[in-house]
Short mmCIF file of C-alpha atoms and ligand atoms in Angstrom, two decimals:
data_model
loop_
_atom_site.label_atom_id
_atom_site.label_comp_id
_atom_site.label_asym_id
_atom_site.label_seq_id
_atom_site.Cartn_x
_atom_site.Cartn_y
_atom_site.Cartn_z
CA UNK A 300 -31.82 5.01 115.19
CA UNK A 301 -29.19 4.69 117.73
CA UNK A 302 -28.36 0.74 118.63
CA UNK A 303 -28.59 0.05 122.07
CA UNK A 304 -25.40 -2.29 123.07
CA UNK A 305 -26.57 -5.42 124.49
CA UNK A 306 -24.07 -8.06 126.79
CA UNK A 307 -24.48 -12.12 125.66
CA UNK A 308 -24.72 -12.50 129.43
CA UNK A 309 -28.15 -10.71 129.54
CA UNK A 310 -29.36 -13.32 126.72
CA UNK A 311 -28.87 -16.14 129.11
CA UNK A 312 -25.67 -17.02 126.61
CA UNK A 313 -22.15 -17.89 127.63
CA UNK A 314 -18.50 -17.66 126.08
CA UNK A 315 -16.49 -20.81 125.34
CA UNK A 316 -14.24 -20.57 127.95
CA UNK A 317 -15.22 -22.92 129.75
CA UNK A 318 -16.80 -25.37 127.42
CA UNK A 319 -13.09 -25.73 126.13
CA UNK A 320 -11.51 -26.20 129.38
CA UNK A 321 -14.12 -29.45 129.86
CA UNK A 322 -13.76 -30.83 125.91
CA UNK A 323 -9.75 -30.74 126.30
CA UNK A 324 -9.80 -32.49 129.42
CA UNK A 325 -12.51 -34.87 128.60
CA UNK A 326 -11.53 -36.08 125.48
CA UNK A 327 -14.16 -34.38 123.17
CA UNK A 328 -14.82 -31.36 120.95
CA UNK A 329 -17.63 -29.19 121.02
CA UNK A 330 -20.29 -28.75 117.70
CA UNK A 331 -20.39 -25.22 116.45
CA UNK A 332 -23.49 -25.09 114.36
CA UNK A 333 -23.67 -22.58 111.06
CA UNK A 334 -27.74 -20.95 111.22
CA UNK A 335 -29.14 -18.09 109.14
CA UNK A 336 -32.85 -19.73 109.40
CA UNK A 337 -35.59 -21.06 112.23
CA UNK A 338 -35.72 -24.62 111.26
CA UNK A 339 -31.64 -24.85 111.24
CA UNK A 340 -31.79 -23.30 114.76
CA UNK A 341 -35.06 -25.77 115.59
CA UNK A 342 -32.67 -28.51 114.43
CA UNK A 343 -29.64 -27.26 116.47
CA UNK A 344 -31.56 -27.06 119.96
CA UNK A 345 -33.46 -29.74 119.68
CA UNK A 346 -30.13 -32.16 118.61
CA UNK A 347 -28.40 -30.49 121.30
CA UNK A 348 -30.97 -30.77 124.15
CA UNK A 349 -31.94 -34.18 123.61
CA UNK A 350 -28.21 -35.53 123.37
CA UNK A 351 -27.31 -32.87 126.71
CA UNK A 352 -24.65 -31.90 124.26
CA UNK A 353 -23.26 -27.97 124.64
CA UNK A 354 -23.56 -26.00 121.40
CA UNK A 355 -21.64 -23.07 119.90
CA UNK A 356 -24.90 -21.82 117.51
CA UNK A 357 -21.88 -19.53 114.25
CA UNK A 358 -23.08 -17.09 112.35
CA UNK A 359 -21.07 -15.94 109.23
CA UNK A 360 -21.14 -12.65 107.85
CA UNK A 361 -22.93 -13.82 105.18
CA UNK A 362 -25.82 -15.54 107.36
CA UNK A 363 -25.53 -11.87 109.39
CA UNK A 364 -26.95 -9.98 107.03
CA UNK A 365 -29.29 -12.69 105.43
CA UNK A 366 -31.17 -12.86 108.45
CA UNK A 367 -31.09 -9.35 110.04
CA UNK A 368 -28.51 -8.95 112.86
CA UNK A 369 -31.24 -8.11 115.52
CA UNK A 370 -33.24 -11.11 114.41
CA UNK A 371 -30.87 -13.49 115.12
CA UNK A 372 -30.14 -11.67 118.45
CA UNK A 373 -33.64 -12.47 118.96
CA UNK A 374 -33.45 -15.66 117.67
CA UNK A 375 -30.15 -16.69 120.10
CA UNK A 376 -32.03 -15.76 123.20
CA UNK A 377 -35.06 -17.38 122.12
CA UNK A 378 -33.06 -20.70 121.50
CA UNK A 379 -31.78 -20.56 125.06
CA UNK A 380 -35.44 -20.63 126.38
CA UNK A 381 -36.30 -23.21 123.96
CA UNK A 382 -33.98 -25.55 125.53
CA UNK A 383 -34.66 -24.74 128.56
CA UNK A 384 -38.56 -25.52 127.50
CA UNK A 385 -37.38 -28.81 126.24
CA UNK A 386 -36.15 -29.90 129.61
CA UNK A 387 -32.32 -29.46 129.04
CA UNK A 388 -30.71 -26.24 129.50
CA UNK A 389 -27.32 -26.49 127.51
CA UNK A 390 -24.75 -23.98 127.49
CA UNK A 391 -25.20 -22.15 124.50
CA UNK A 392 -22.30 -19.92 122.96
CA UNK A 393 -23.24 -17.24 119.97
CA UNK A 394 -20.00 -17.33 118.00
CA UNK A 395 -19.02 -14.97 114.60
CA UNK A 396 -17.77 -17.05 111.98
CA UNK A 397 -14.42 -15.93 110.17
CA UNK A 398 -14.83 -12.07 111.10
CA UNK A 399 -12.62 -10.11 108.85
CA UNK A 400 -12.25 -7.10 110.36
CA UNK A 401 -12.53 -5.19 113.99
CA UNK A 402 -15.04 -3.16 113.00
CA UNK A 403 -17.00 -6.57 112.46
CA UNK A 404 -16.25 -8.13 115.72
CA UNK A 405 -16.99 -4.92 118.12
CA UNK A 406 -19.92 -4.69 116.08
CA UNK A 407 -21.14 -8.73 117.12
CA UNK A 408 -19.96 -7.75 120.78
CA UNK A 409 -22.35 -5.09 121.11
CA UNK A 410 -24.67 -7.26 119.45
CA UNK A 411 -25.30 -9.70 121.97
CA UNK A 412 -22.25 -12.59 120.74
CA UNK A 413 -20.39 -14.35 123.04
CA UNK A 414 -17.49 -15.21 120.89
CA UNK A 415 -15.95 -14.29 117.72
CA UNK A 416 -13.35 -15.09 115.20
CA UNK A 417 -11.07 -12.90 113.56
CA UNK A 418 -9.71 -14.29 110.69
CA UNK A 419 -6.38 -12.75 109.45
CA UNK A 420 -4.63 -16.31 108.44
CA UNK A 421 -4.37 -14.73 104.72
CA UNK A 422 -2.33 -11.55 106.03
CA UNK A 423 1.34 -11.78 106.52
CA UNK A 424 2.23 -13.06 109.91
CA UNK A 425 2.78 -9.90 112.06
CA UNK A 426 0.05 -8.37 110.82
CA UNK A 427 -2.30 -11.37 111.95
CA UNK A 428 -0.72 -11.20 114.53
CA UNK A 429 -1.45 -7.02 115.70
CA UNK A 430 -5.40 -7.51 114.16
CA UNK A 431 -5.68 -10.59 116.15
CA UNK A 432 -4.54 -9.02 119.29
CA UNK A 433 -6.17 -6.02 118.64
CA UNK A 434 -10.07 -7.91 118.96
CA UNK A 435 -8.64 -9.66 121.60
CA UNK A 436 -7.82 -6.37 123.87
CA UNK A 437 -11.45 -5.22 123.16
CA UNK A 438 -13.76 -8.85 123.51
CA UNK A 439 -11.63 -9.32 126.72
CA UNK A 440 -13.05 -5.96 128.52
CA UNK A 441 -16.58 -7.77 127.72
CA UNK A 442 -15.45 -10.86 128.59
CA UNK A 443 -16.22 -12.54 125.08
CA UNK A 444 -14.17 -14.82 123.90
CA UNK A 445 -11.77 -15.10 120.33
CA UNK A 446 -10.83 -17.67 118.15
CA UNK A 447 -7.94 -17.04 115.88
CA UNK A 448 -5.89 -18.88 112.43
CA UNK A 449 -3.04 -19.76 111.48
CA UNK A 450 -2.64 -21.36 108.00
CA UNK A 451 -5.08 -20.91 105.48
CA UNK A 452 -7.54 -23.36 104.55
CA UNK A 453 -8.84 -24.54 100.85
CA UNK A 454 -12.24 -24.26 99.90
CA UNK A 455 -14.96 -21.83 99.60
CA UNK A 456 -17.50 -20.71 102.62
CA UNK A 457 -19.56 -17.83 102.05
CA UNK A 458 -17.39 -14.58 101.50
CA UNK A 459 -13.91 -17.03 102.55
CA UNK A 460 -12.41 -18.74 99.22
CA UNK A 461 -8.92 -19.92 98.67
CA UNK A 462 -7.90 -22.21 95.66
CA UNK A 463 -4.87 -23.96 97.83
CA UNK A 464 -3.77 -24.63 101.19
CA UNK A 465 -0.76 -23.86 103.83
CA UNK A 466 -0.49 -25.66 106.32
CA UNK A 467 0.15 -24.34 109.76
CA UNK A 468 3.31 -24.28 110.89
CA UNK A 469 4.03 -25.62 114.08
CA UNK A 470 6.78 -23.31 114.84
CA UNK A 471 4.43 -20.28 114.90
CA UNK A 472 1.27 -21.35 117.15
CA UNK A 473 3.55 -20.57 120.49
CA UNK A 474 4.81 -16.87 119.84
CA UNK A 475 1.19 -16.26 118.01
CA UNK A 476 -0.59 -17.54 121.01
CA UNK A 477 1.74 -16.02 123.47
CA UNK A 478 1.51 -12.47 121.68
CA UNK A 479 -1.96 -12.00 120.76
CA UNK A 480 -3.88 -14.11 124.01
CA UNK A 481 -6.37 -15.62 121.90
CA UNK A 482 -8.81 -18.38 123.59
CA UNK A 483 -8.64 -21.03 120.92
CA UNK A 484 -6.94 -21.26 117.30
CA UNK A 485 -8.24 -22.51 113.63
CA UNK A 486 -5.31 -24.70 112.47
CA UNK A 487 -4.90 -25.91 108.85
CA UNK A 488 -4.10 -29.69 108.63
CA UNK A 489 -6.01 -31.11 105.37
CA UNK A 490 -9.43 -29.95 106.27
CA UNK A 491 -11.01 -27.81 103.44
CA UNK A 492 -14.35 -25.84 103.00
CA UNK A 493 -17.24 -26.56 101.23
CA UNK A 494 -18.75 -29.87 99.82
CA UNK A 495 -16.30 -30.12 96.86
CA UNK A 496 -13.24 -30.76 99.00
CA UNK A 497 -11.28 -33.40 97.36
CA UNK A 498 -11.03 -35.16 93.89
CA UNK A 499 -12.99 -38.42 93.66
CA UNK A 500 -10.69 -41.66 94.65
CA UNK A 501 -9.04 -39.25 96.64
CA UNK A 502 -8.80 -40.52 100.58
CA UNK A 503 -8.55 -37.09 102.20
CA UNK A 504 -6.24 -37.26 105.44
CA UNK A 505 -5.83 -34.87 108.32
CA UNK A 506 -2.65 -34.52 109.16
CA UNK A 507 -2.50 -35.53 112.50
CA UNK A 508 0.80 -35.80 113.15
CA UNK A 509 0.92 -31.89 112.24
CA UNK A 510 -1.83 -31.36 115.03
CA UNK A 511 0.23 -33.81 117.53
CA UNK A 512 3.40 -31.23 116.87
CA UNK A 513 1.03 -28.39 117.39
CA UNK A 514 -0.21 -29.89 121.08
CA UNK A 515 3.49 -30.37 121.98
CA UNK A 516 4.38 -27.22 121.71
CA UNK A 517 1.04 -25.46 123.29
CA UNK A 518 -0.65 -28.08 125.37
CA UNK A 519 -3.91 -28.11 126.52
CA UNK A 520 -4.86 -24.81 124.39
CA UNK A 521 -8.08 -25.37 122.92
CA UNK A 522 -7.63 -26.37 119.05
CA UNK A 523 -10.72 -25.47 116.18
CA UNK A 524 -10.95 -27.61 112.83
CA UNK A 525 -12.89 -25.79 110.14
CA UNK A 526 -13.69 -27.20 106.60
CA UNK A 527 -14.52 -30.47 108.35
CA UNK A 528 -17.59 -31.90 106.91
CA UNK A 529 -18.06 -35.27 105.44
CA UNK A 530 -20.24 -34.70 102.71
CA UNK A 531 -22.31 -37.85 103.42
CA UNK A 532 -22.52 -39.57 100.16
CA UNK A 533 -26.22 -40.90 101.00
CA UNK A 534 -27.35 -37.57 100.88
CA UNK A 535 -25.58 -36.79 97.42
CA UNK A 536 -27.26 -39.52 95.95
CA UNK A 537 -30.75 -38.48 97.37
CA UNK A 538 -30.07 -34.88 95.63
CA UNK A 539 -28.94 -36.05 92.64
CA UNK A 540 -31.53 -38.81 92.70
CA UNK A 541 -34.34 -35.85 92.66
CA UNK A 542 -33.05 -33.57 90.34
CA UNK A 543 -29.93 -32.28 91.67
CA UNK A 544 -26.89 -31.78 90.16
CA UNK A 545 -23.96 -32.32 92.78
CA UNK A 546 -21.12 -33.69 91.26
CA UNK A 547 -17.98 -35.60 92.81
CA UNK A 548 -18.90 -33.95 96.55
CA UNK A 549 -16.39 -35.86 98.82
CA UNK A 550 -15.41 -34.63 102.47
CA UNK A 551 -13.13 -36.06 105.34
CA UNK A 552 -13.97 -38.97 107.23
CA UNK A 553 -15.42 -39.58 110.38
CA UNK A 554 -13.22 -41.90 112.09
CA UNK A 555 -10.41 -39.34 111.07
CA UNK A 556 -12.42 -36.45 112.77
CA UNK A 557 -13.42 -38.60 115.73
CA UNK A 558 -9.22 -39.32 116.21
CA UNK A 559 -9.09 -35.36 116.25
CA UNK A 560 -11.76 -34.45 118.70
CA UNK A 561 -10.14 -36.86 121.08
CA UNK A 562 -6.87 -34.81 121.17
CA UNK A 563 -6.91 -31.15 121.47
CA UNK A 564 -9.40 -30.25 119.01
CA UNK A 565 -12.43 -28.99 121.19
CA UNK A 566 -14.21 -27.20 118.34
CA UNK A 567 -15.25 -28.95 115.00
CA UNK A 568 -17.41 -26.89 112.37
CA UNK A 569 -20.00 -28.26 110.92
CA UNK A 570 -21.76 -26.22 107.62
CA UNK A 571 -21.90 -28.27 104.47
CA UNK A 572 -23.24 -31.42 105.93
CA UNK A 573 -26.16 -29.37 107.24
CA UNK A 574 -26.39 -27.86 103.41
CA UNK A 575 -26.72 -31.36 101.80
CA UNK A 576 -28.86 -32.55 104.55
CA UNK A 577 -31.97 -30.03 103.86
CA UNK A 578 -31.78 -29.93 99.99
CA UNK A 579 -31.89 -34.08 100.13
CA UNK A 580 -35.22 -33.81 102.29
CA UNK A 581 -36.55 -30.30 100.24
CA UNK A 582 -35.69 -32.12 96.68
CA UNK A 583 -37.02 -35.55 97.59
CA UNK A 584 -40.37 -34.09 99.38
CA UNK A 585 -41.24 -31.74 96.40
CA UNK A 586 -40.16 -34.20 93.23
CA UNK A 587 -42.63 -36.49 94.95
CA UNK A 588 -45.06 -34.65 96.12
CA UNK A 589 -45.30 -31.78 93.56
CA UNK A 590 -48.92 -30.70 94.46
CA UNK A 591 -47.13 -29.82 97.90
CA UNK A 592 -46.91 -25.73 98.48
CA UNK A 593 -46.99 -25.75 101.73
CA UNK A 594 -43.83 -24.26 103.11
CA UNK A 595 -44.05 -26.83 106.73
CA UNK A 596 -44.27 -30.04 104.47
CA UNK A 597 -41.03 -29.53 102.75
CA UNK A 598 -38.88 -27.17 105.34
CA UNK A 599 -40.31 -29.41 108.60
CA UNK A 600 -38.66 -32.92 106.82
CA UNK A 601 -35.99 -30.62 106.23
CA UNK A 602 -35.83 -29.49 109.72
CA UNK A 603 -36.35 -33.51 111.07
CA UNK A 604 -33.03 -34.76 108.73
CA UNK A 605 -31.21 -31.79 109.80
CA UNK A 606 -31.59 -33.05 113.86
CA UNK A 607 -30.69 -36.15 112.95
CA UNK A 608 -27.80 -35.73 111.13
CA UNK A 609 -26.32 -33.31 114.31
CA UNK A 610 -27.41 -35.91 116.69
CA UNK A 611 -25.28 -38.80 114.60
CA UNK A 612 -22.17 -35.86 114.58
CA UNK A 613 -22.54 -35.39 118.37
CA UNK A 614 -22.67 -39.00 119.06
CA UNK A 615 -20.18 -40.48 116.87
CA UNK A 616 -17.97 -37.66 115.65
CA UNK A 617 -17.50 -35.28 118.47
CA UNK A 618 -18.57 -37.14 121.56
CA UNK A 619 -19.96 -34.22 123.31
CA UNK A 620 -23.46 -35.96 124.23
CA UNK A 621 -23.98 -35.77 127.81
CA UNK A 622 -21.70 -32.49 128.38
CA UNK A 623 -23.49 -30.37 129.04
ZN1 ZN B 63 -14.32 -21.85 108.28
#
């Protein structure tokens, strides 16, 4: 069956544009969610509208094709009636996580996305560079915006895995920025993916002096962290206390990402934290209730943990409560 292209702006969505303009100038940085399932998205909206906090609700390839791509079409436009429903209509962005490819991000476009990223910090420079302005020429005829990278982060995230780091070099951001037009740009600075970041007795620092150079030389363009959860260590122990086996999970701290959003960092991702948060509540509910089968008891306390940890980010990490 033929697809039938559908615009973000019919599913009562918008592009970051403007959410960016607002976080740079105010000081704050802007949550961008990671969803593949109901409650996460339940969690989401419902952290978002009762906070007034705009929300960039990322999908990853991965997630994509987990869910169904027409699902979570669905599902976007359903959570911008939901929040409306709740009282507080926040803008609400639909965002690709690390796209690898055009065919990927034309693809999301027609899908109903907003935004996208393409993610070509592993390729040589110039060739970043011509893939990078290549989505851009398209999304910008649809008016969706792009997120690019430059350096390449740590970590693994879904299909994304690198065993070391670059960091991005300041000297690059203007002529990439300049030359492909992206709307925003993932910079590596110490932040890492997944929960298993750092080495225990480690004390993980961003490099903000690195992201200062970066705002010199392009200022005011909107900046993205990725890899920047915190792997509460609360929620570790309640895993590990039911039967989990996490070991020596350690992330970046908060007052480190809070120093961040303040500057030009207007988009923070948040994945892993999420991750840890549901397993604590789904682990804990079933080793002590183990007569429990139904699905609500162990996926709603899941759901309830989940939209409190976002509301604590939004409060005291990013600062966006009340911006929408
Ligand atoms: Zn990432």
């Amino acid at each position: 069956m033929q697809k039938q292209a559908v615009s973000y702006k019919s599913l009562g969505l918008c592009n970051s544009r403007e959410l960016f303009k607002k976080a740079v100038s105010g000081g704050y940085a802007v949550p961008a969610y990671n969803f593949n399932n109901l409650e996460q998205l339940q969690a989401i909206i419902m952290a978002c509208a009762e906070t007034k906090s705009p929300v960039i609700l990322q999908v990853s390839k991965g997630a994509r094709s987990y869910a169904n791509e027409t699902l979570l079409r669905y599902l976007a436009q359903g959570a911008v009636a939901f929040a409306e429903e709740l009282g507080s209509p926040v803008p609400i962005v639909l965002h690709l996580d690390h796209g690898d490819s055009f065919e990927l991000c034309k693809d999301c476009i027609e899908s109903g996305f907003s935004s996208v990223m393409i993610d070509g910090s592993h390729l040589p420079y110039d060739e970043n560079v011509a893939l990078t302005k290549k989505v851009v020429e398209y999304a910008h005829q649809f008016d969706v915006t792009v997120e690019g990278e430059l350096g390449v982060l740590a970590g693994i995230e879904d299909e994304v895995s690198h065993a070391s780091h670059t960091y991005t070099q300041p000297e690059e951001v203007e002529d990439f920025v300049a030359k492909t037009g992206v709307d925003s740009l993932a910079i590596s600075i110490g932040t890492s993916h997944g929960a298993f970041k750092f080495k225990p007795g480690e004390d993980p620092k961003i490099r903000l002096d690195i992201l200062a150079e970066i705002e010199k030389r392009i200022p005011g363009f909107p900046i993205v962290l990725h890899g920047a959860s915190s792997v509460p260590q609360e929620l570790v122990k309640v895993i590990n206390e039911h039967g989990g086996k996490l070991k020596d999970a350690i992330g970046i701290g908060e007052d480190q990402l809070r120093l961040a959003a303040k500057s030009a960092v207007c988009k923070i991702n948040i994945d892993s934290d999420g991750r840890l948060a549901m397993t604590a509540a789904v682990r804990k509910v079933l080793d002590e209730k183990p007569e429990e089968f139904d699905p609500r008891k162990y996926l709603g306390p899941a759901r309830d943990s989940l939209k409190q940890l976002y509301m604590h980010k939004i409060k005291n990490v990013l600062g966006s409560d009340g911006k929408a």
